[in-house]
XYZ file of N, CA and C in Angstrom:
258
model
N 39.220 124.535 78.699
C 38.429 125.378 77.084
C 39.482 126.735 76.643
N 39.130 126.849 75.599
C 40.206 128.191 75.520
C 39.696 129.149 74.591
N 38.100 128.599 73.852
C 37.222 128.866 73.005
C 36.001 129.309 73.547
N 35.038 129.987 72.343
C 33.546 130.233 73.437
C 32.946 128.975 73.391
N 32.654 128.541 74.476
C 31.868 127.689 75.183
C 29.934 127.390 74.413
N 29.513 127.966 73.754
C 27.684 127.639 73.495
C 27.109 126.946 73.971
N 26.983 125.547 74.190
C 26.937 124.494 74.160
C 27.770 123.254 74.333
N 26.926 122.115 75.428
C 27.769 121.249 75.831
C 26.590 120.036 76.552
N 27.487 118.954 76.297
C 25.782 117.267 76.206
C 27.505 116.487 77.571
N 26.419 116.156 77.562
C 26.453 114.220 78.418
C 26.889 113.581 77.483
N 27.211 112.322 77.395
C 26.580 111.684 76.373
C 26.259 110.293 76.921
N 24.930 109.520 76.204
C 23.805 108.982 76.480
C 25.180 107.615 77.836
N 26.591 107.146 77.696
C 27.227 106.432 78.574
C 27.015 107.692 79.841
N 27.132 109.020 79.822
C 27.616 109.075 81.244
C 29.229 108.921 81.397
N 30.049 108.839 80.866
C 31.431 109.051 80.361
C 31.465 109.785 79.343
N 31.830 109.937 78.674
C 32.003 111.136 77.855
C 31.192 112.177 77.735
N 30.945 113.841 77.660
C 30.452 114.808 77.091
C 31.199 115.531 75.726
N 30.627 116.283 75.020
C 30.532 117.137 73.658
C 30.678 118.629 74.178
N 30.727 119.693 73.864
C 31.506 120.778 73.932
C 31.686 121.751 72.381
N 30.854 122.821 71.674
C 30.350 123.239 70.999
C 31.655 124.524 71.552
N 32.896 124.366 70.837
C 33.950 125.331 70.952
C 34.363 126.462 70.111
N 33.493 127.328 70.026
C 33.151 128.502 68.923
C 33.389 126.986 67.310
N 34.340 126.855 66.305
C 34.154 125.986 65.428
C 34.475 124.619 65.618
N 34.529 124.118 66.757
C 35.564 122.906 66.299
C 34.485 122.729 67.600
N 34.090 120.736 67.263
C 33.572 120.159 68.439
C 34.006 119.451 69.324
N 34.991 119.170 70.931
C 35.901 118.565 71.661
C 34.329 117.627 72.218
N 35.144 115.975 71.936
C 34.367 115.326 72.932
C 35.738 115.224 74.274
N 35.064 115.063 74.905
C 35.404 114.780 76.501
C 35.495 114.185 77.130
N 36.862 113.875 78.578
C 36.106 112.669 79.324
C 35.569 113.296 80.631
N 33.394 113.435 80.729
C 32.998 114.539 81.755
C 33.426 114.276 82.742
N 34.115 113.175 83.870
C 34.806 113.407 85.022
C 36.326 113.712 85.268
N 37.008 114.128 84.324
C 38.681 114.329 84.433
C 38.276 115.544 83.535
N 37.617 115.758 82.991
C 38.147 117.086 81.262
C 39.054 116.425 80.567
N 39.588 115.463 80.468
C 40.255 114.835 79.773
C 39.807 115.576 78.291
N 39.912 115.946 77.565
C 39.563 115.888 75.654
C 40.260 114.771 75.124
N 39.508 113.923 74.382
C 39.731 112.929 73.871
C 39.827 113.411 72.404
N 39.529 113.709 71.823
C 38.775 113.923 70.067
C 38.222 115.899 69.631
N 39.108 116.360 68.537
C 38.092 117.264 68.236
C 37.742 117.710 66.959
N 36.841 117.529 66.336
C 36.548 117.535 64.983
C 36.729 119.194 64.685
N 36.326 119.729 63.649
C 36.662 120.476 63.117
C 36.617 120.390 60.877
N 35.653 120.962 61.043
C 35.587 121.013 59.439
C 35.829 122.923 59.353
N 37.132 123.078 57.566
C 38.178 124.374 57.819
C 36.694 124.907 57.701
N 35.635 124.989 56.895
C 34.330 125.750 56.150
C 33.107 125.556 56.945
N 32.908 124.832 58.074
C 31.897 124.600 58.711
C 32.187 126.159 59.981
N 31.285 126.226 60.649
C 30.335 127.014 61.748
C 31.868 128.435 61.806
N 31.722 129.557 61.193
C 33.002 130.814 61.480
C 32.240 131.108 62.458
N 30.683 131.605 61.773
C 30.373 132.025 63.581
C 29.816 131.409 64.676
N 30.755 129.486 64.820
C 30.372 129.358 66.536
C 29.665 127.695 66.355
N 29.627 127.103 66.581
C 28.916 126.127 67.214
C 28.021 125.979 68.068
N 26.818 126.627 67.569
C 25.593 127.215 68.801
C 24.583 126.135 69.423
N 24.405 124.803 68.860
C 24.230 123.618 69.755
C 24.167 121.607 69.279
N 24.163 121.274 69.479
C 24.473 120.208 69.911
C 24.083 119.139 70.213
N 23.584 117.891 70.167
C 23.327 116.226 69.991
C 23.913 114.872 70.319
N 24.164 114.119 71.478
C 24.533 113.273 70.639
C 23.249 111.515 69.851
N 23.995 110.978 69.310
C 23.309 110.311 69.135
C 22.824 109.282 70.082
N 21.660 108.715 70.367
C 22.017 107.158 71.100
C 22.298 105.961 71.380
N 23.547 105.933 70.554
C 24.741 105.071 70.992
C 25.364 105.695 71.482
N 25.208 107.237 70.753
C 27.121 107.422 70.880
C 27.984 107.933 70.540
N 27.431 106.921 68.909
C 28.843 106.810 68.812
C 28.086 108.065 67.135
N 27.795 109.524 67.237
C 27.909 109.999 66.383
C 27.751 111.601 67.518
N 27.845 112.537 66.706
C 27.144 113.946 67.796
C 26.164 115.209 66.247
N 25.536 115.593 66.479
C 24.804 116.123 65.226
C 24.905 117.545 65.568
N 25.682 118.210 64.686
C 26.046 120.365 65.484
C 24.732 120.696 64.238
N 24.986 121.941 64.543
C 24.145 122.860 64.285
C 25.502 124.665 64.190
N 25.172 125.010 63.727
C 25.718 126.363 63.898
C 25.362 128.399 63.421
N 25.936 128.816 63.594
C 25.073 130.016 62.305
C 24.821 130.297 61.241
N 25.413 129.267 60.896
C 25.452 128.668 59.256
C 24.340 128.439 58.842
N 23.499 128.180 59.680
C 23.001 126.834 59.380
C 22.956 125.781 58.505
N 23.889 125.695 58.741
C 23.839 123.519 58.876
C 24.899 122.645 60.039
N 23.936 121.515 59.380
C 23.836 120.814 60.355
C 24.949 119.674 60.011
N 25.996 119.499 60.540
C 26.768 117.685 60.735
C 26.510 116.916 61.472
N 27.019 116.227 61.211
C 27.522 114.380 61.727
C 28.300 113.883 61.788
N 29.071 113.781 63.296
C 30.630 113.971 63.665
C 30.638 112.551 64.191
N 31.079 111.259 63.191
C 31.256 109.841 64.032
C 32.407 110.563 65.735
N 32.161 110.005 66.600
C 32.822 110.555 67.985
C 34.468 109.401 67.816
N 34.413 108.144 66.542
C 35.335 107.388 67.198
C 36.454 107.679 66.220
N 36.232 108.410 65.087
C 36.887 108.728 63.783
C 37.520 110.149 63.774
N 36.807 110.310 63.986
C 36.416 112.348 64.217
C 36.375 113.035 63.414
N 36.193 112.338 62.162
C 35.666 112.356 60.873
C 34.306 113.179 60.114
N 34.013 113.835 59.028
C 32.697 114.467 58.949
C 31.419 112.288 58.415
N 31.054 112.129 59.306
C 29.869 111.434 58.457
C 28.628 112.075 57.098
N 28.277 112.473 57.643
C 27.647 113.984 56.984
C 27.735 115.350 56.818
N 27.210 115.953 56.259
C 27.497 117.501 56.001
C 28.253 118.507 55.313
N 27.559 119.782 55.026
C 27.105 120.935 55.818
C 25.553 119.683 54.951
N 24.011 119.623 55.713
C 22.889 119.922 55.533
C 22.406 121.021 55.561
N 21.796 121.877 54.831
C 20.745 123.266 54.504
C 19.446 123.218 54.665
């Protein structure tokens, strides 16, 4: 991890995990730590991601930052599905 990690959570499948690293959401292999995907929206979370949660099927991660906005990220494509929600 190169940035300020404030939150981390293992996916429902137990294989992947996600961490908020500064303003970037990082999906990685929970066993090896190998990074699989980085998700960043240029205008999001200048103060960093404070919390995150996986959807039950592992297809999405919801993030919340110091700017009080929620984003929903597609873990397959890395794209924002919805956001910002204020």
